[in-house]
Coordinates of C-alpha atoms in Angstrom, one line a residue:
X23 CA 172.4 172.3 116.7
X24 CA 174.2 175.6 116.6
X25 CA 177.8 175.6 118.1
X26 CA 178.1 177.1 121.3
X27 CA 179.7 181.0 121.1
X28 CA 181.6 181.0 124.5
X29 CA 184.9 183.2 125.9
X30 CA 187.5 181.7 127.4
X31 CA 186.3 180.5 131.3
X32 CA 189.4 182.1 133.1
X33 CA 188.1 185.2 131.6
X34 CA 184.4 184.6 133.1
X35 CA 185.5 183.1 136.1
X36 CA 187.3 186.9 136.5
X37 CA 185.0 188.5 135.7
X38 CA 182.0 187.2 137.4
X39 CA 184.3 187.5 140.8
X40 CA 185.3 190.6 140.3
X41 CA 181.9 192.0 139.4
X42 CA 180.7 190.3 142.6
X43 CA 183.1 192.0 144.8
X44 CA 183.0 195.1 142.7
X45 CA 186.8 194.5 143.1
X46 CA 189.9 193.8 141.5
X47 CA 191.6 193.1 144.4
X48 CA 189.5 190.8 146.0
X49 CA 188.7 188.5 142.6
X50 CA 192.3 187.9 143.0
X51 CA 192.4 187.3 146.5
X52 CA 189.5 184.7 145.8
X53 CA 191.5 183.0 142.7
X54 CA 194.4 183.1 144.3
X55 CA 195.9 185.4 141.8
X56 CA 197.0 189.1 141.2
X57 CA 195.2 192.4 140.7
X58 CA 196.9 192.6 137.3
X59 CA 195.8 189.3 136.4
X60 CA 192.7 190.1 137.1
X61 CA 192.5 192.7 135.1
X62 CA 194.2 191.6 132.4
X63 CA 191.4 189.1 131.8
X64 CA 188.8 191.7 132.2
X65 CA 190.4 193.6 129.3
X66 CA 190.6 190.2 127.3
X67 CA 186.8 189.6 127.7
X68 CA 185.5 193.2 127.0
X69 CA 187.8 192.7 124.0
X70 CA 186.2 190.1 123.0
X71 CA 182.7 191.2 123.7
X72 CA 183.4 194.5 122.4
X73 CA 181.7 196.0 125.0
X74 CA 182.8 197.8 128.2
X75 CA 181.6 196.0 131.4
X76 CA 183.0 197.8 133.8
X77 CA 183.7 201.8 134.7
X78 CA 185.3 203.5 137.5
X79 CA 183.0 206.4 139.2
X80 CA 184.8 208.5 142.3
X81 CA 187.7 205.9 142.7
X82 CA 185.1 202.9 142.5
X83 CA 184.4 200.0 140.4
X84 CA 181.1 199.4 138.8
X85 CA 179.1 197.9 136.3
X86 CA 178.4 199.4 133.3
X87 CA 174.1 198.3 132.1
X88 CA 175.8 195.4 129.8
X89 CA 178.1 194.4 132.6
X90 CA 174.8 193.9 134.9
X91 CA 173.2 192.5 132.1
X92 CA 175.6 189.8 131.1
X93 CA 176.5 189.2 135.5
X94 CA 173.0 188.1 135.9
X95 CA 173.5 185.3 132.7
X96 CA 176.8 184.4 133.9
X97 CA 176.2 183.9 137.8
X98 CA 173.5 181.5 136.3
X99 CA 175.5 179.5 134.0
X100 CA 178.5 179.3 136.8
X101 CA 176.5 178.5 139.4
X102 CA 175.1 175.2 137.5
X103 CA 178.2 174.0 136.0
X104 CA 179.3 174.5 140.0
X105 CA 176.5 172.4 140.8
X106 CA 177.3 169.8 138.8
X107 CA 180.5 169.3 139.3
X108 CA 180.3 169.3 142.9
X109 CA 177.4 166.4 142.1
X110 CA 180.1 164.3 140.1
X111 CA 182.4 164.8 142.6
X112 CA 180.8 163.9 145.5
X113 CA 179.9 160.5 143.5
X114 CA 182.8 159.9 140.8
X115 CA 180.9 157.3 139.1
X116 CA 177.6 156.9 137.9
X117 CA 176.5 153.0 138.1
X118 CA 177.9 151.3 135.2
X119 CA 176.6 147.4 134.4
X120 CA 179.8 144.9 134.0
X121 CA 178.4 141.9 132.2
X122 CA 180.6 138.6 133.3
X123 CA 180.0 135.0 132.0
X124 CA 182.4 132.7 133.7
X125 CA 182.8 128.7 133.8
X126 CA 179.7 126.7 136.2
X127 CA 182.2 125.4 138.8
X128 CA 184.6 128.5 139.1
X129 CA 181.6 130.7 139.5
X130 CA 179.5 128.2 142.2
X131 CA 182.6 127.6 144.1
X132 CA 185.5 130.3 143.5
X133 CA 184.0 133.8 142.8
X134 CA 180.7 133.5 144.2
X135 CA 182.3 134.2 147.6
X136 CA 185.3 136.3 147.0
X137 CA 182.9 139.0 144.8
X138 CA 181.6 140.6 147.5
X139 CA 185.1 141.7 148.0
X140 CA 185.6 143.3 144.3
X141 CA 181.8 145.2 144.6
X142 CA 183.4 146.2 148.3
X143 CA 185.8 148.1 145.7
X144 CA 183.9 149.2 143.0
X145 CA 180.5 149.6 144.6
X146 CA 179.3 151.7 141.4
X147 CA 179.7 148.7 139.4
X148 CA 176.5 146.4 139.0
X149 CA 177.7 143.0 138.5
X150 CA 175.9 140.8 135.7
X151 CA 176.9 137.5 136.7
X152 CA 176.2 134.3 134.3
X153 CA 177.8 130.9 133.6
X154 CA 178.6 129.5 130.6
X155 CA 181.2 126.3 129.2
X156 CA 180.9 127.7 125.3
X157 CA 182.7 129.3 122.9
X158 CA 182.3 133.3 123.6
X159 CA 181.6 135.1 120.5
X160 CA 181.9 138.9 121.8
X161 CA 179.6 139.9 118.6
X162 CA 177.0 137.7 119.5
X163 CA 177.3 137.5 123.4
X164 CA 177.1 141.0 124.6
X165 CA 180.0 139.9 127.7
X166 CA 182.2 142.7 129.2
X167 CA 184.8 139.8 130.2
X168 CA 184.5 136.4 129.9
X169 CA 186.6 133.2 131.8
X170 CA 187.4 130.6 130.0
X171 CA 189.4 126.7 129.9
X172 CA 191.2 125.6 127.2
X173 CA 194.2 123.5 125.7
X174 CA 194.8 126.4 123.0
X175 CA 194.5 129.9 123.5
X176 CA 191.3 131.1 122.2
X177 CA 191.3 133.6 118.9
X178 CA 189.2 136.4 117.9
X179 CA 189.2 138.6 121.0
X180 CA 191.7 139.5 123.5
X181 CA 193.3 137.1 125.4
X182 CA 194.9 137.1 129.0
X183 CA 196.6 133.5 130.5
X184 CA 195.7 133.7 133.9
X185 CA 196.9 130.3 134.8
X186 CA 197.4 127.1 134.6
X187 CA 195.7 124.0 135.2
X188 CA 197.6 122.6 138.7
X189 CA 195.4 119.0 138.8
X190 CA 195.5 117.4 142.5
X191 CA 194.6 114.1 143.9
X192 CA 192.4 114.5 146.3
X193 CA 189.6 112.3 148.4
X194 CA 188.5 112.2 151.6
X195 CA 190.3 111.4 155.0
X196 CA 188.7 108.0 155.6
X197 CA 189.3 107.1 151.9
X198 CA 193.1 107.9 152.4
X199 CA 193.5 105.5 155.0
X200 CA 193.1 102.2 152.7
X201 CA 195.8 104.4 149.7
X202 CA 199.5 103.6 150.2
X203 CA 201.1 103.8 147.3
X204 CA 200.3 104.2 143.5
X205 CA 199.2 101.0 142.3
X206 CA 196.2 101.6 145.4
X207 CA 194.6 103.6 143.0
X208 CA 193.6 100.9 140.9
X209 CA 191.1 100.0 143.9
X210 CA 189.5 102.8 144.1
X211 CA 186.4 104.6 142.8
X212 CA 187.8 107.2 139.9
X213 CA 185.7 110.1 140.0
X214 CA 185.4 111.1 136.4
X215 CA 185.4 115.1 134.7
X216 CA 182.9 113.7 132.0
X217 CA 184.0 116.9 129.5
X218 CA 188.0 115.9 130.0
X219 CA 187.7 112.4 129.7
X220 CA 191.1 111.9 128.9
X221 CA 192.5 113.3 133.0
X222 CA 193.0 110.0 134.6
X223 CA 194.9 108.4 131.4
X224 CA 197.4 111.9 131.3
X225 CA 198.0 111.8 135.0
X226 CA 198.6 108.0 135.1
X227 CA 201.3 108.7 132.0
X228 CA 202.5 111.3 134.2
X229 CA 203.0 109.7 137.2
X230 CA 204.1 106.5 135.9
X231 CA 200.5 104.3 136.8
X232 CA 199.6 101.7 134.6
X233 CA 196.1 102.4 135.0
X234 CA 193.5 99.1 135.6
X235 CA 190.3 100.1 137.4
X236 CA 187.4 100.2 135.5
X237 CA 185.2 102.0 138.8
X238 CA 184.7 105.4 137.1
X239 CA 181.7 107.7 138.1
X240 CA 181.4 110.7 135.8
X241 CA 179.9 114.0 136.8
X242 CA 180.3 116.8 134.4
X243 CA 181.9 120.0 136.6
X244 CA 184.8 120.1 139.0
X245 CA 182.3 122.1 142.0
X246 CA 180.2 118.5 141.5
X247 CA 183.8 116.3 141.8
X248 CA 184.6 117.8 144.6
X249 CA 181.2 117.3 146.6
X250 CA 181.2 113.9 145.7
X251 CA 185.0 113.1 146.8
X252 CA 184.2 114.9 149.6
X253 CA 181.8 112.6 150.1
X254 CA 183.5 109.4 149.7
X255 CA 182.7 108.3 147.0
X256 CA 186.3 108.4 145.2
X257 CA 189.3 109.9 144.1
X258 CA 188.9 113.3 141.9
X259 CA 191.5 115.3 140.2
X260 CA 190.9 118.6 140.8
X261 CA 192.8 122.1 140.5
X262 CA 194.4 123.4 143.5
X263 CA 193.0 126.8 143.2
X264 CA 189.6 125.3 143.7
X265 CA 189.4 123.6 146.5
X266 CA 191.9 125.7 149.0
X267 CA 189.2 125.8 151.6
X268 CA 188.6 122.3 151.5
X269 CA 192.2 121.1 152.1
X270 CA 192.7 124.0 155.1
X271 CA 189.3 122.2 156.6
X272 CA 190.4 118.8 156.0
X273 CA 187.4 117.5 154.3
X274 CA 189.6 116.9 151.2
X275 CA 193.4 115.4 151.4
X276 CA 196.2 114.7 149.3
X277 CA 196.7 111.0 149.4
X278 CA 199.9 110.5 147.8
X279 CA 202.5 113.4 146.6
X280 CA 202.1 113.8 142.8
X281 CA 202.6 117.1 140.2
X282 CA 200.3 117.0 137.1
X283 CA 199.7 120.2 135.6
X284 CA 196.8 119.6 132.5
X285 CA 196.6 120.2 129.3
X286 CA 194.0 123.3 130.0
X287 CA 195.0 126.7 131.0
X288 CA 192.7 129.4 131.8
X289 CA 191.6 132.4 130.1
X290 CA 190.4 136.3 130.6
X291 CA 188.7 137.1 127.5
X292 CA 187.4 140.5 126.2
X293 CA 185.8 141.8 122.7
X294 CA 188.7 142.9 120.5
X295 CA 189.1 146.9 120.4
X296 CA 191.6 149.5 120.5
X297 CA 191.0 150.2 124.7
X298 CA 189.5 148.2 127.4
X299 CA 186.7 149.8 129.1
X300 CA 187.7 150.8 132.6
X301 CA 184.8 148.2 134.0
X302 CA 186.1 145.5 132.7
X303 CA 190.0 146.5 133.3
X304 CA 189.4 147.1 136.7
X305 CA 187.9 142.9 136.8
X306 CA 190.8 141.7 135.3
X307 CA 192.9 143.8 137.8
X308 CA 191.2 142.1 140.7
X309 CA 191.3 138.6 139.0
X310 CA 194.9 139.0 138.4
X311 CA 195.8 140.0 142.1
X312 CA 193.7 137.3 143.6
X313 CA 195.1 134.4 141.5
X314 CA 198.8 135.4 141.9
X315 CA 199.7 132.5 144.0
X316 CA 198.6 130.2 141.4
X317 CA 200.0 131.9 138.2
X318 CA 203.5 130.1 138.3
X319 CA 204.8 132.7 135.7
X320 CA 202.0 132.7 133.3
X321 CA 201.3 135.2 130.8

């Protein structure tokens, strides 16, 4: 492709005014600057040109041929980078896709119904929502950002802590009634995070529970723990973050007052390179504002 030959556009932009209004005056008037501006860049671009565009005949100012010539060229070429400016302007963003594979439960339960609130934001984003509980590999899985749990923080791309993992005892109100202290527990029906095994044993350490029942009833996500505590059908540990809107309605309770944060944390992860793309930035933003109550310092 040959490179483009072009003058300077505040020379142009003078020039095409001024040839318009067959005025110096009045190009300056209408680019808010002065007549000798003006005509200093006319002087620049006939420089430049090497030709003459303009003559004065009986104190007036007109074209010379070239001058008409090269006005009917450059009213042209103004007039469509005008158009399309105006055409970005008016809508600053063409649609972009943002590709985002996050965890089965927090997706079901958590950002299905708060993401109407982020497109609300950035309608000219097309959000390609997926689930997924595996290890990303951003040269392999074509992800813009990915959420992930862990008990390390994951290598190979970059990696944001967004919190961590605040566990809860939770069941429902009539199960509550018959739990009065610790050692309750080991009646009960423990509903069991099939992938974290290991929960119930940690929190009993924790909390100072020698831990007897053998009721367990495993179900592999937390959105699936929660239904069936909900239900009755046992106690479930289960981050806070998750299951807000059940406590406020009351279909979940707190039995007994206990802390246990987990092992896991969770991460914001992107494909490694020297700048995040604005798409992607502006998700993590959102993320980050929205789970500020439950970030506890985290970094």
């Amino acid at each position: 492709m040959t490179p483009l030959t072009l003058p300077p556009l505040n020379a142009l932009r003078a020039f095409e005014a001024a040839a318009r209004h067959l005025s110096f005056t009045r190009a300056g008037e209408e680019l808010f600057v002065t007549h000798g501006a003006i005509s200093k860049q006319i002087k620049s671009l006939e420089t430049y040109l090497n030709v003459s565009l303009f003559q004065r005949q009986h104190k007036h100012l007109c074209l010379t041929p070239e001058g008409e010539r090269y006005l009917r060229h450059i009213s042209s070429a103004l007039q469509s980078i005008s158009q399309s400016t105006q055409e970005l302007i008016s809508q600053p963003v063409l649609a972009q896709a943002l590709s985002i594979n996050v965890l089965p439960s927090l997706t079901i339960n958590w950002l299905i119904p708060r993401l109407e609130e982020f497109k609300a934001r950035h309608p000219h984003l097309y959000v390609d929502l997926s689930i997924g509980d595996f290890q990303v590999d951003f040269t392999r899985d074509k992800y813009d950002v990915a959420i992930r749990s862990a008990t390390a923080r994951p290598r190979h791309c970059h990696v944001l802590k967004l919190m961590d993992e605040d566990l809860c005892l939770v069941c429902s109100p009539q199960l509550a009634k018959q739990i009065h202290s610790l050692e309750d527990i080991n009646q009960m029906t423990l509903l069991k995070h099939t992938t974290r095994p290991g929960l119930w044993a940690l929190w009993a350490d924790e909390v100072g529970l020698n831990l007897t029942t053998d009721k367990m009833l495993g179900m592999e996500h937390f959105y699936m723990l929660s239904q069936a505590a909900v239900s009755g059908m046992g106690l479930a540990l289960i981050p806070r973050f998750f299951i807000e809107k059940e406590l406020a309605e009351g279909s979940l309770v707190i039995p007994l007052s206990t802390s246990f944060i987990s092992p896991y944390a969770y991460y914001v992860l992107t494909p490694k390179a020297n700048e995040r793309p604005l798409k992607a930035q502006a998700f993590i933003d959102w993320l980050l504002e929205i789970f500020a109550p439950y970030r506890h310092g985290s970094s």
